[in-house]
mmCIF file with all atom_site columns, C-alpha atoms in Angstrom:
data_model
loop_
_atom_site.group_PDB
_atom_site.id
_atom_site.type_symbol
_atom_site.label_atom_id
_atom_site.label_alt_id
_atom_site.label_comp_id
_atom_site.label_asym_id
_atom_site.label_entity_id
_atom_site.label_seq_id
_atom_site.pdbx_PDB_ins_code
_atom_site.Cartn_x
_atom_site.Cartn_y
_atom_site.Cartn_z
_atom_site.occupancy
_atom_site.B_iso_or_equiv
_atom_site.pdbx_formal_charge
_atom_site.auth_seq_id
_atom_site.auth_comp_id
_atom_site.auth_asym_id
_atom_site.auth_atom_id
_atom_site.pdbx_PDB_model_num
ATOM 1   C CA . ASN A 1 1   ? -0.445  -0.142 0.032   1.00 0.00 ? 396  ASN A CA 1
ATOM 2   C CA . ALA A 1 2   ? 1.192   3.243  -1.347  1.00 0.00 ? 397  ALA A CA 1
ATOM 3   C CA . GLY A 1 3   ? -1.022  4.865  1.889   1.00 0.00 ? 398  GLY A CA 1
ATOM 4   C CA . VAL A 1 4   ? -1.284  8.751  1.055   1.00 0.00 ? 399  VAL A CA 1
ATOM 5   C CA . THR A 1 5   ? 0.483   10.064 -1.833  1.00 0.00 ? 400  THR A CA 1
ATOM 6   C CA . GLN A 1 6   ? 0.732   13.791 -3.215  1.00 0.00 ? 401  GLN A CA 1
ATOM 7   C CA . THR A 1 7   ? 1.406   15.554 -6.552  1.00 0.00 ? 402  THR A CA 1
ATOM 8   C CA . PRO A 1 8   ? 3.824   17.472 -6.978  1.00 0.00 ? 403  PRO A CA 1
ATOM 9   C CA . LYS A 1 9   ? 6.351   17.761 -4.391  1.00 0.00 ? 404  LYS A CA 1
ATOM 10  C CA . PHE A 1 10  ? 7.331   20.763 -4.830  1.00 0.00 ? 405  PHE A CA 1
ATOM 11  C CA . ARG A 1 11  ? 6.299   23.740 -6.741  1.00 0.00 ? 406  ARG A CA 1
ATOM 12  C CA . VAL A 1 12  ? 7.037   27.641 -7.635  1.00 0.00 ? 407  VAL A CA 1
ATOM 13  C CA . LEU A 1 13  ? 3.839   29.733 -9.211  1.00 0.00 ? 408  LEU A CA 1
ATOM 14  C CA . LYS A 1 14  ? 4.152   33.585 -9.606  1.00 0.00 ? 409  LYS A CA 1
ATOM 15  C CA . THR A 1 15  ? 1.735   35.754 -8.724  1.00 0.00 ? 410  THR A CA 1
ATOM 16  C CA . GLY A 1 16  ? -1.481  35.093 -10.268 1.00 0.00 ? 411  GLY A CA 1
ATOM 17  C CA . GLN A 1 17  ? -1.035  31.439 -11.225 1.00 0.00 ? 412  GLN A CA 1
ATOM 18  C CA . SER A 1 18  ? -2.908  28.819 -10.816 1.00 0.00 ? 413  SER A CA 1
ATOM 19  C CA . MET A 1 19  ? -2.617  25.064 -9.509  1.00 0.00 ? 414  MET A CA 1
ATOM 20  C CA . THR A 1 20  ? -3.833  21.928 -8.593  1.00 0.00 ? 415  THR A CA 1
ATOM 21  C CA . LEU A 1 21  ? -2.621  19.643 -6.143  1.00 0.00 ? 416  LEU A CA 1
ATOM 22  C CA . LEU A 1 22  ? -3.461  16.117 -6.293  1.00 0.00 ? 417  LEU A CA 1
ATOM 23  C CA . CYS A 1 23  ? -3.721  13.688 -3.381  1.00 0.00 ? 418  CYS A CA 1
ATOM 24  C CA . ALA A 1 24  ? -4.254  10.091 -3.581  1.00 0.00 ? 419  ALA A CA 1
ATOM 25  C CA . GLN A 1 25  ? -4.944  7.401  -0.717  1.00 0.00 ? 420  GLN A CA 1
ATOM 26  C CA . ASP A 1 26  ? -5.214  3.764  -1.577  1.00 0.00 ? 421  ASP A CA 1
ATOM 27  C CA . MET A 1 27  ? -6.800  2.822  2.193   1.00 0.00 ? 422  MET A CA 1
ATOM 28  C CA . ASN A 1 28  ? -10.570 3.553  0.628   1.00 0.00 ? 423  ASN A CA 1
ATOM 29  C CA . HIS A 1 29  ? -10.812 6.185  3.901   1.00 0.00 ? 424  HIS A CA 1
ATOM 30  C CA . GLU A 1 30  ? -14.266 8.159  3.779   1.00 0.00 ? 425  GLU A CA 1
ATOM 31  C CA . TYR A 1 31  ? -12.829 11.396 5.362   1.00 0.00 ? 426  TYR A CA 1
ATOM 32  C CA . MET A 1 32  ? -10.499 12.936 3.556   1.00 0.00 ? 427  MET A CA 1
ATOM 33  C CA . TYR A 1 33  ? -8.617  16.898 4.545   1.00 0.00 ? 428  TYR A CA 1
ATOM 34  C CA . TRP A 1 34  ? -5.792  19.229 2.724   1.00 0.00 ? 429  TRP A CA 1
ATOM 35  C CA . TYR A 1 35  ? -4.183  21.451 5.677   1.00 0.00 ? 430  TYR A CA 1
ATOM 36  C CA . ARG A 1 36  ? -1.717  23.976 5.222   1.00 0.00 ? 431  ARG A CA 1
ATOM 37  C CA . GLN A 1 37  ? 1.822   24.313 7.469   1.00 0.00 ? 432  GLN A CA 1
ATOM 38  C CA . ASP A 1 38  ? 2.776   27.584 8.493   1.00 0.00 ? 433  ASP A CA 1
ATOM 39  C CA . PRO A 1 39  ? 5.844   27.989 11.073  1.00 0.00 ? 434  PRO A CA 1
ATOM 40  C CA . GLY A 1 40  ? 5.256   28.800 14.695  1.00 0.00 ? 435  GLY A CA 1
ATOM 41  C CA . MET A 1 41  ? 1.068   27.872 13.927  1.00 0.00 ? 436  MET A CA 1
ATOM 42  C CA . GLY A 1 42  ? 0.450   24.264 13.792  1.00 0.00 ? 437  GLY A CA 1
ATOM 43  C CA . LEU A 1 43  ? -1.628  22.425 11.104  1.00 0.00 ? 438  LEU A CA 1
ATOM 44  C CA . ARG A 1 44  ? -4.638  24.531 9.720   1.00 0.00 ? 439  ARG A CA 1
ATOM 45  C CA . LEU A 1 45  ? -7.306  23.044 7.926   1.00 0.00 ? 440  LEU A CA 1
ATOM 46  C CA . ILE A 1 46  ? -8.236  24.395 4.712   1.00 0.00 ? 441  ILE A CA 1
ATOM 47  C CA . HIS A 1 47  ? -10.983 22.380 3.472   1.00 0.00 ? 442  HIS A CA 1
ATOM 48  C CA . TYR A 1 48  ? -11.710 18.593 3.910   1.00 0.00 ? 443  TYR A CA 1
ATOM 49  C CA . SER A 1 49  ? -14.148 15.760 2.709   1.00 0.00 ? 444  SER A CA 1
ATOM 50  C CA . VAL A 1 50  ? -15.995 13.618 4.555   1.00 0.00 ? 445  VAL A CA 1
ATOM 51  C CA . GLY A 1 51  ? -17.249 11.468 1.219   1.00 0.00 ? 446  GLY A CA 1
ATOM 52  C CA . GLU A 1 52  ? -17.566 10.835 -2.992  1.00 0.00 ? 447  GLU A CA 1
ATOM 53  C CA . GLY A 1 53  ? -19.172 14.122 -4.200  1.00 0.00 ? 448  GLY A CA 1
ATOM 54  C CA . THR A 1 54  ? -18.582 16.455 -0.647  1.00 0.00 ? 449  THR A CA 1
ATOM 55  C CA . THR A 1 55  ? -16.790 19.580 0.566   1.00 0.00 ? 450  THR A CA 1
ATOM 56  C CA . ALA A 1 56  ? -16.413 21.766 3.128   1.00 0.00 ? 451  ALA A CA 1
ATOM 57  C CA . LYS A 1 57  ? -14.708 24.729 4.769   1.00 0.00 ? 452  LYS A CA 1
ATOM 58  C CA . GLY A 1 58  ? -11.996 24.443 7.134   1.00 0.00 ? 453  GLY A CA 1
ATOM 59  C CA . GLU A 1 59  ? -10.859 27.238 9.365   1.00 0.00 ? 454  GLU A CA 1
ATOM 60  C CA . VAL A 1 60  ? -8.621  28.750 6.904   1.00 0.00 ? 455  VAL A CA 1
ATOM 61  C CA . PRO A 1 61  ? -10.249 27.816 2.849   1.00 0.00 ? 456  PRO A CA 1
ATOM 62  C CA . ASP A 1 62  ? -10.260 31.248 1.347   1.00 0.00 ? 457  ASP A CA 1
ATOM 63  C CA . GLY A 1 63  ? -8.377  31.861 -1.951  1.00 0.00 ? 458  GLY A CA 1
ATOM 64  C CA . TYR A 1 64  ? -8.631  27.960 -2.359  1.00 0.00 ? 459  TYR A CA 1
ATOM 65  C CA . ASN A 1 65  ? -11.338 24.577 -3.822  1.00 0.00 ? 460  ASN A CA 1
ATOM 66  C CA . VAL A 1 66  ? -11.379 21.950 -3.641  1.00 0.00 ? 461  VAL A CA 1
ATOM 67  C CA . SER A 1 67  ? -12.859 18.332 -4.964  1.00 0.00 ? 462  SER A CA 1
ATOM 68  C CA . ARG A 1 68  ? -13.628 14.792 -4.432  1.00 0.00 ? 463  ARG A CA 1
ATOM 69  C CA . LEU A 1 69  ? -14.485 13.552 -7.115  1.00 0.00 ? 464  LEU A CA 1
ATOM 70  C CA . LYS A 1 70  ? -13.148 10.037 -6.852  1.00 0.00 ? 465  LYS A CA 1
ATOM 71  C CA . LYS A 1 71  ? -13.329 8.388  -3.389  1.00 0.00 ? 466  LYS A CA 1
ATOM 72  C CA . GLN A 1 72  ? -9.706  8.043  -3.510  1.00 0.00 ? 467  GLN A CA 1
ATOM 73  C CA . ASN A 1 73  ? -8.751  11.420 -5.037  1.00 0.00 ? 468  ASN A CA 1
ATOM 74  C CA . PHE A 1 74  ? -8.525  14.956 -3.124  1.00 0.00 ? 469  PHE A CA 1
ATOM 75  C CA . LEU A 1 75  ? -8.025  17.961 -5.144  1.00 0.00 ? 470  LEU A CA 1
ATOM 76  C CA . LEU A 1 76  ? -6.696  21.026 -3.748  1.00 0.00 ? 471  LEU A CA 1
ATOM 77  C CA . GLY A 1 77  ? -6.690  24.223 -6.110  1.00 0.00 ? 472  GLY A CA 1
ATOM 78  C CA . LEU A 1 78  ? -5.503  27.926 -6.434  1.00 0.00 ? 473  LEU A CA 1
ATOM 79  C CA . GLU A 1 79  ? -7.191  30.234 -9.348  1.00 0.00 ? 474  GLU A CA 1
ATOM 80  C CA . SER A 1 80  ? -4.810  33.070 -8.581  1.00 0.00 ? 475  SER A CA 1
ATOM 81  C CA . ALA A 1 81  ? -1.783  32.411 -6.536  1.00 0.00 ? 476  ALA A CA 1
ATOM 82  C CA . ALA A 1 82  ? -0.849  35.109 -3.927  1.00 0.00 ? 477  ALA A CA 1
ATOM 83  C CA . PRO A 1 83  ? 2.822   35.365 -1.859  1.00 0.00 ? 478  PRO A CA 1
ATOM 84  C CA . SER A 1 84  ? 0.527   35.020 0.907   1.00 0.00 ? 479  SER A CA 1
ATOM 85  C CA . GLN A 1 85  ? -0.035  31.175 0.016   1.00 0.00 ? 480  GLN A CA 1
ATOM 86  C CA . THR A 1 86  ? 3.827   29.857 -0.172  1.00 0.00 ? 481  THR A CA 1
ATOM 87  C CA . SER A 1 87  ? 3.302   26.843 2.132   1.00 0.00 ? 482  SER A CA 1
ATOM 88  C CA . VAL A 1 88  ? 3.682   23.564 2.575   1.00 0.00 ? 483  VAL A CA 1
ATOM 89  C CA . TYR A 1 89  ? 1.030   21.881 2.286   1.00 0.00 ? 484  TYR A CA 1
ATOM 90  C CA . PHE A 1 90  ? -0.039  17.966 3.747   1.00 0.00 ? 485  PHE A CA 1
ATOM 91  C CA . CYS A 1 91  ? -3.246  15.565 2.764   1.00 0.00 ? 486  CYS A CA 1
ATOM 92  C CA . ALA A 1 92  ? -4.608  13.437 5.081   1.00 0.00 ? 487  ALA A CA 1
ATOM 93  C CA . SER A 1 93  ? -7.171  11.085 5.263   1.00 0.00 ? 488  SER A CA 1
ATOM 94  C CA . SER A 1 94  ? -8.921  8.820  7.694   1.00 0.00 ? 489  SER A CA 1
ATOM 95  C CA . TYR A 1 95  ? -11.461 5.946  7.860   1.00 0.00 ? 490  TYR A CA 1
ATOM 96  C CA . ARG A 1 96  ? -13.944 8.273  9.658   1.00 0.00 ? 491  ARG A CA 1
ATOM 97  C CA . GLY A 1 97  ? -13.707 11.519 12.391  1.00 0.00 ? 492  GLY A CA 1
ATOM 98  C CA . GLY A 1 98  ? -12.758 11.616 15.608  1.00 0.00 ? 493  GLY A CA 1
ATOM 99  C CA . ARG A 1 99  ? -11.285 9.039  16.980  1.00 0.00 ? 494  ARG A CA 1
ATOM 100 C CA . TYR A 1 100 ? -9.771  7.742  14.036  1.00 0.00 ? 495  TYR A CA 1
ATOM 101 C CA . GLU A 1 101 ? -6.267  8.163  13.286  1.00 0.00 ? 496  GLU A CA 1
ATOM 102 C CA . GLN A 1 102 ? -5.353  10.687 10.497  1.00 0.00 ? 497  GLN A CA 1
ATOM 103 C CA . PHE A 1 103 ? -3.080  9.598  7.902   1.00 0.00 ? 498  PHE A CA 1
ATOM 104 C CA . PHE A 1 104 ? -1.034  12.136 6.300   1.00 0.00 ? 499  PHE A CA 1
ATOM 105 C CA . GLY A 1 105 ? 1.327   12.650 2.615   1.00 0.00 ? 500  GLY A CA 1
ATOM 106 C CA . PRO A 1 106 ? 4.632   13.876 2.075   1.00 0.00 ? 501  PRO A CA 1
ATOM 107 C CA . GLY A 1 107 ? 3.781   17.512 1.517   1.00 0.00 ? 502  GLY A CA 1
ATOM 108 C CA . THR A 1 108 ? 4.261   19.398 -1.353  1.00 0.00 ? 503  THR A CA 1
ATOM 109 C CA . ARG A 1 109 ? 6.393   22.892 -1.041  1.00 0.00 ? 504  ARG A CA 1
ATOM 110 C CA . LEU A 1 110 ? 4.810   25.837 -2.784  1.00 0.00 ? 505  LEU A CA 1
ATOM 111 C CA . THR A 1 111 ? 6.123   29.090 -3.079  1.00 0.00 ? 506  THR A CA 1
ATOM 112 C CA . VAL A 1 112 ? 4.758   31.606 -4.641  1.00 0.00 ? 507  VAL A CA 1
ATOM 113 C CA . LEU A 1 113 ? 6.797   34.726 -6.141  1.00 0.00 ? 508  LEU A CA 1
ATOM 114 C CA . ALA B 2 1   ? -14.224 25.421 20.284  1.00 0.00 ? 1375 ALA B CA 1
ATOM 115 C CA . GLN B 2 2   ? -11.421 23.785 21.271  1.00 0.00 ? 1376 GLN B CA 1
ATOM 116 C CA . SER B 2 3   ? -7.449  24.769 20.950  1.00 0.00 ? 1377 SER B CA 1
ATOM 117 C CA . VAL B 2 4   ? -4.169  23.369 22.215  1.00 0.00 ? 1378 VAL B CA 1
ATOM 118 C CA . THR B 2 5   ? -1.730  24.931 23.348  1.00 0.00 ? 1379 THR B CA 1
ATOM 119 C CA . GLN B 2 6   ? 1.998   23.611 23.517  1.00 0.00 ? 1380 GLN B CA 1
ATOM 120 C CA . LEU B 2 7   ? 3.894   25.842 25.621  1.00 0.00 ? 1381 LEU B CA 1
ATOM 121 C CA . ASP B 2 8   ? 7.692   24.432 24.077  1.00 0.00 ? 1382 ASP B CA 1
ATOM 122 C CA . SER B 2 9   ? 8.851   25.317 20.564  1.00 0.00 ? 1383 SER B CA 1
ATOM 123 C CA . GLN B 2 10  ? 12.375  24.181 20.745  1.00 0.00 ? 1384 GLN B CA 1
ATOM 124 C CA . VAL B 2 11  ? 13.582  21.758 23.300  1.00 0.00 ? 1385 VAL B CA 1
ATOM 125 C CA . PRO B 2 12  ? 17.308  21.070 22.953  1.00 0.00 ? 1386 PRO B CA 1
ATOM 126 C CA . VAL B 2 13  ? 17.915  18.012 25.073  1.00 0.00 ? 1387 VAL B CA 1
ATOM 127 C CA . PHE B 2 14  ? 21.338  15.720 25.154  1.00 0.00 ? 1388 PHE B CA 1
ATOM 128 C CA . GLU B 2 15  ? 21.501  11.908 24.274  1.00 0.00 ? 1389 GLU B CA 1
ATOM 129 C CA . GLU B 2 16  ? 20.229  9.341  26.472  1.00 0.00 ? 1390 GLU B CA 1
ATOM 130 C CA . ALA B 2 17  ? 18.665  12.191 28.712  1.00 0.00 ? 1391 ALA B CA 1
ATOM 131 C CA . PRO B 2 18  ? 14.587  12.194 29.894  1.00 0.00 ? 1392 PRO B CA 1
ATOM 132 C CA . VAL B 2 19  ? 12.392  14.573 27.315  1.00 0.00 ? 1393 VAL B CA 1
ATOM 133 C CA . GLU B 2 20  ? 8.659   16.222 28.712  1.00 0.00 ? 1394 GLU B CA 1
ATOM 134 C CA . LEU B 2 21  ? 7.052   17.782 25.498  1.00 0.00 ? 1395 LEU B CA 1
ATOM 135 C CA . ARG B 2 22  ? 3.596   19.850 27.716  1.00 0.00 ? 1396 ARG B CA 1
ATOM 136 C CA . CYS B 2 23  ? 0.421   20.154 26.069  1.00 0.00 ? 1397 CYS B CA 1
ATOM 137 C CA . ASN B 2 24  ? -2.491  21.837 27.522  1.00 0.00 ? 1398 ASN B CA 1
ATOM 138 C CA . TYR B 2 25  ? -6.227  21.856 25.825  1.00 0.00 ? 1399 TYR B CA 1
ATOM 139 C CA . SER B 2 26  ? -8.969  23.691 26.427  1.00 0.00 ? 1400 SER B CA 1
ATOM 140 C CA . SER B 2 27  ? -12.807 21.770 25.476  1.00 0.00 ? 1401 SER B CA 1
ATOM 141 C CA . SER B 2 28  ? -16.041 21.996 27.690  1.00 0.00 ? 1402 SER B CA 1
ATOM 142 C CA . VAL B 2 29  ? -16.597 18.290 26.343  1.00 0.00 ? 1403 VAL B CA 1
ATOM 143 C CA . SER B 2 30  ? -15.401 14.698 26.332  1.00 0.00 ? 1404 SER B CA 1
ATOM 144 C CA . VAL B 2 31  ? -12.426 14.580 23.694  1.00 0.00 ? 1405 VAL B CA 1
ATOM 145 C CA . TYR B 2 32  ? -10.100 12.543 22.397  1.00 0.00 ? 1406 TYR B CA 1
ATOM 146 C CA . LEU B 2 33  ? -6.245  13.240 22.279  1.00 0.00 ? 1407 LEU B CA 1
ATOM 147 C CA . PHE B 2 34  ? -3.058  12.359 19.901  1.00 0.00 ? 1408 PHE B CA 1
ATOM 148 C CA . TRP B 2 35  ? 0.725   13.038 19.785  1.00 0.00 ? 1409 TRP B CA 1
ATOM 149 C CA . TYR B 2 36  ? 1.977   13.280 16.252  1.00 0.00 ? 1410 TYR B CA 1
ATOM 150 C CA . VAL B 2 37  ? 5.453   13.716 15.620  1.00 0.00 ? 1411 VAL B CA 1
ATOM 151 C CA . GLN B 2 38  ? 6.925   15.085 12.115  1.00 0.00 ? 1412 GLN B CA 1
ATOM 152 C CA . TYR B 2 39  ? 10.343  13.839 11.309  1.00 0.00 ? 1413 TYR B CA 1
ATOM 153 C CA . PRO B 2 40  ? 12.566  15.934 9.056   1.00 0.00 ? 1414 PRO B CA 1
ATOM 154 C CA . ASN B 2 41  ? 10.802  16.798 5.383   1.00 0.00 ? 1415 ASN B CA 1
ATOM 155 C CA . GLN B 2 42  ? 8.358   13.966 5.886   1.00 0.00 ? 1416 GLN B CA 1
ATOM 156 C CA . GLY B 2 43  ? 4.362   14.252 6.764   1.00 0.00 ? 1417 GLY B CA 1
ATOM 157 C CA . LEU B 2 44  ? 3.183   13.656 10.385  1.00 0.00 ? 1418 LEU B CA 1
ATOM 158 C CA . GLN B 2 45  ? 2.907   9.856  11.709  1.00 0.00 ? 1419 GLN B CA 1
ATOM 159 C CA . LEU B 2 46  ? 0.862   8.769  14.478  1.00 0.00 ? 1420 LEU B CA 1
ATOM 160 C CA . LEU B 2 47  ? 3.052   8.717  17.718  1.00 0.00 ? 1421 LEU B CA 1
ATOM 161 C CA . LEU B 2 48  ? 0.227   7.607  20.539  1.00 0.00 ? 1422 LEU B CA 1
ATOM 162 C CA . LYS B 2 49  ? -3.260  8.761  21.167  1.00 0.00 ? 1423 LYS B CA 1
ATOM 163 C CA . TYR B 2 50  ? -6.118  8.358  23.788  1.00 0.00 ? 1424 TYR B CA 1
ATOM 164 C CA . LEU B 2 51  ? -9.440  7.860  23.428  1.00 0.00 ? 1425 LEU B CA 1
ATOM 165 C CA . SER B 2 52  ? -10.566 6.072  26.662  1.00 0.00 ? 1426 SER B CA 1
ATOM 166 C CA . GLY B 2 53  ? -10.281 4.317  30.150  1.00 0.00 ? 1427 GLY B CA 1
ATOM 167 C CA . SER B 2 54  ? -6.391  3.985  31.148  1.00 0.00 ? 1428 SER B CA 1
ATOM 168 C CA . THR B 2 55  ? -4.958  7.516  31.645  1.00 0.00 ? 1429 THR B CA 1
ATOM 169 C CA . LEU B 2 56  ? -1.691  6.279  30.797  1.00 0.00 ? 1430 LEU B CA 1
ATOM 170 C CA . VAL B 2 57  ? -1.252  5.650  26.888  1.00 0.00 ? 1431 VAL B CA 1
ATOM 171 C CA . GLU B 2 58  ? 2.292   4.381  25.634  1.00 0.00 ? 1432 GLU B CA 1
ATOM 172 C CA . SER B 2 59  ? 4.705   4.134  22.117  1.00 0.00 ? 1433 SER B CA 1
ATOM 173 C CA . ILE B 2 60  ? 6.078   1.882  20.608  1.00 0.00 ? 1434 ILE B CA 1
ATOM 174 C CA . ASN B 2 61  ? 9.371   3.122  21.129  1.00 0.00 ? 1435 ASN B CA 1
ATOM 175 C CA . GLY B 2 62  ? 9.362   4.503  24.176  1.00 0.00 ? 1436 GLY B CA 1
ATOM 176 C CA . PHE B 2 63  ? 7.530   7.454  25.167  1.00 0.00 ? 1437 PHE B CA 1
ATOM 177 C CA . GLU B 2 64  ? 4.289   8.232  27.115  1.00 0.00 ? 1438 GLU B CA 1
ATOM 178 C CA . ALA B 2 65  ? 1.491   10.424 27.671  1.00 0.00 ? 1439 ALA B CA 1
ATOM 179 C CA . GLU B 2 66  ? -0.943  10.662 30.268  1.00 0.00 ? 1440 GLU B CA 1
ATOM 180 C CA . PHE B 2 67  ? -4.324  12.508 30.419  1.00 0.00 ? 1441 PHE B CA 1
ATOM 181 C CA . ASN B 2 68  ? -4.999  14.430 33.253  1.00 0.00 ? 1442 ASN B CA 1
ATOM 182 C CA . LYS B 2 69  ? -8.668  16.254 33.101  1.00 0.00 ? 1443 LYS B CA 1
ATOM 183 C CA . SER B 2 70  ? -8.393  17.935 35.667  1.00 0.00 ? 1444 SER B CA 1
ATOM 184 C CA . GLN B 2 71  ? -5.724  20.108 34.831  1.00 0.00 ? 1445 GLN B CA 1
ATOM 185 C CA . THR B 2 72  ? -7.140  19.452 30.480  1.00 0.00 ? 1446 THR B CA 1
ATOM 186 C CA . SER B 2 73  ? -3.247  17.829 30.112  1.00 0.00 ? 1447 SER B CA 1
ATOM 187 C CA . PHE B 2 74  ? -1.561  15.390 27.932  1.00 0.00 ? 1448 PHE B CA 1
ATOM 188 C CA . HIS B 2 75  ? 2.006   16.064 28.563  1.00 0.00 ? 1449 HIS B CA 1
ATOM 189 C CA . LEU B 2 76  ? 4.448   13.143 26.622  1.00 0.00 ? 1450 LEU B CA 1
ATOM 190 C CA . ARG B 2 77  ? 7.820   12.316 27.997  1.00 0.00 ? 1451 ARG B CA 1
ATOM 191 C CA . LYS B 2 78  ? 10.432  9.986  27.402  1.00 0.00 ? 1452 LYS B CA 1
ATOM 192 C CA . PRO B 2 79  ? 13.103  9.261  29.802  1.00 0.00 ? 1453 PRO B CA 1
ATOM 193 C CA . SER B 2 80  ? 16.297  8.023  27.592  1.00 0.00 ? 1454 SER B CA 1
ATOM 194 C CA . VAL B 2 81  ? 16.056  10.121 23.262  1.00 0.00 ? 1455 VAL B CA 1
ATOM 195 C CA . HIS B 2 82  ? 17.814  8.958  21.258  1.00 0.00 ? 1456 HIS B CA 1
ATOM 196 C CA . ILE B 2 83  ? 19.480  10.968 18.702  1.00 0.00 ? 1457 ILE B CA 1
ATOM 197 C CA . SER B 2 84  ? 16.676  8.732  15.855  1.00 0.00 ? 1458 SER B CA 1
ATOM 198 C CA . ASP B 2 85  ? 14.075  11.250 18.118  1.00 0.00 ? 1459 ASP B CA 1
ATOM 199 C CA . THR B 2 86  ? 15.174  14.447 16.852  1.00 0.00 ? 1460 THR B CA 1
ATOM 200 C CA . ALA B 2 87  ? 11.622  15.655 15.093  1.00 0.00 ? 1461 ALA B CA 1
ATOM 201 C CA . GLU B 2 88  ? 8.707   17.980 15.454  1.00 0.00 ? 1462 GLU B CA 1
ATOM 202 C CA . TYR B 2 89  ? 5.847   17.359 17.420  1.00 0.00 ? 1463 TYR B CA 1
ATOM 203 C CA . PHE B 2 90  ? 2.674   17.943 17.409  1.00 0.00 ? 1464 PHE B CA 1
ATOM 204 C CA . CYS B 2 91  ? -0.143  17.660 20.145  1.00 0.00 ? 1465 CYS B CA 1
ATOM 205 C CA . ALA B 2 92  ? -3.628  16.994 18.263  1.00 0.00 ? 1466 ALA B CA 1
ATOM 206 C CA . VAL B 2 93  ? -7.266  17.180 20.552  1.00 0.00 ? 1467 VAL B CA 1
ATOM 207 C CA . SER B 2 94  ? -10.263 16.062 18.889  1.00 0.00 ? 1468 SER B CA 1
ATOM 208 C CA . GLU B 2 95  ? -13.811 16.684 20.062  1.00 0.00 ? 1469 GLU B CA 1
ATOM 209 C CA . GLY B 2 96  ? -15.807 13.487 20.187  1.00 0.00 ? 1470 GLY B CA 1
ATOM 210 C CA . SER B 2 97  ? -19.264 15.389 18.834  1.00 0.00 ? 1471 SER B CA 1
ATOM 211 C CA . ASN B 2 98  ? -17.331 17.538 16.101  1.00 0.00 ? 1472 ASN B CA 1
ATOM 212 C CA . ASP B 2 99  ? -16.752 14.732 13.746  1.00 0.00 ? 1473 ASP B CA 1
ATOM 213 C CA . TYR B 2 100 ? -14.354 15.964 11.553  1.00 0.00 ? 1474 TYR B CA 1
ATOM 214 C CA . LYS B 2 101 ? -11.903 18.480 13.537  1.00 0.00 ? 1475 LYS B CA 1
ATOM 215 C CA . LEU B 2 102 ? -8.663  17.927 14.227  1.00 0.00 ? 1476 LEU B CA 1
ATOM 216 C CA . SER B 2 103 ? -7.050  21.476 16.195  1.00 0.00 ? 1477 SER B CA 1
ATOM 217 C CA . PHE B 2 104 ? -3.403  20.960 16.223  1.00 0.00 ? 1478 PHE B CA 1
ATOM 218 C CA . GLY B 2 105 ? -1.004  22.825 18.118  1.00 0.00 ? 1479 GLY B CA 1
ATOM 219 C CA . ALA B 2 106 ? 2.261   25.156 16.796  1.00 0.00 ? 1480 ALA B CA 1
ATOM 220 C CA . GLY B 2 107 ? 4.704   22.527 17.411  1.00 0.00 ? 1481 GLY B CA 1
ATOM 221 C CA . THR B 2 108 ? 8.007   21.647 19.423  1.00 0.00 ? 1482 THR B CA 1
ATOM 222 C CA . THR B 2 109 ? 11.475  20.968 18.187  1.00 0.00 ? 1483 THR B CA 1
ATOM 223 C CA . VAL B 2 110 ? 12.714  18.891 19.541  1.00 0.00 ? 1484 VAL B CA 1
ATOM 224 C CA . THR B 2 111 ? 16.761  18.463 18.801  1.00 0.00 ? 1485 THR B CA 1
ATOM 225 C CA . VAL B 2 112 ? 19.208  15.515 20.652  1.00 0.00 ? 1486 VAL B CA 1
ATOM 226 C CA . ARG B 2 113 ? 22.233  16.265 20.863  1.00 0.00 ? 1487 ARG B CA 1
ATOM 227 C CA . ALA B 2 114 ? 24.859  13.663 20.685  1.00 0.00 ? 1488 ALA B CA 1
#
């Protein structure tokens, strides 16, 4: 099992450009999440999904959109990148919420110039 | 809404010395508590968790954490650290009633020196 994979691992964008980050999991998990990690701030939830075809906003959703057309994939889109979106992005998945462990991908390091 | 405070951002420690990482949370309901570890240039992985029952939980690599409900704390300890324990450690809290949300602390960087 590959677990949770993320594509790409690194990306540099110019302000105003768009991109999509892909997350895939092979554990048949219902819940998937996108976080951003910034120094001294821990992980902050951007968007999440509790099942195929569903998405919802987390605590820092502005400037991002997501889609979950297939159960195993969760896409994070930046329509018009800004320097404030420079961060490390982590995808995670879990069987359910609450008591269940979240499994994390290796991260995508994004720099917006 | 819950919040998580990790009281130390950086903890330098010598090899074979003990270490304690402090975590306090605020919540008005019962919670599930987690410690995650992030090794350099990797994603997070679960170290240990408290769901219910015994307030002392252990990991396979010698870490332990104790849930203290009255002090709303979940401190992490290891009696003797190794160089390989150098990593960032995150405390996280989930409220059972708020199914999806896992709130993370800001993290504690542990640097083990020979």
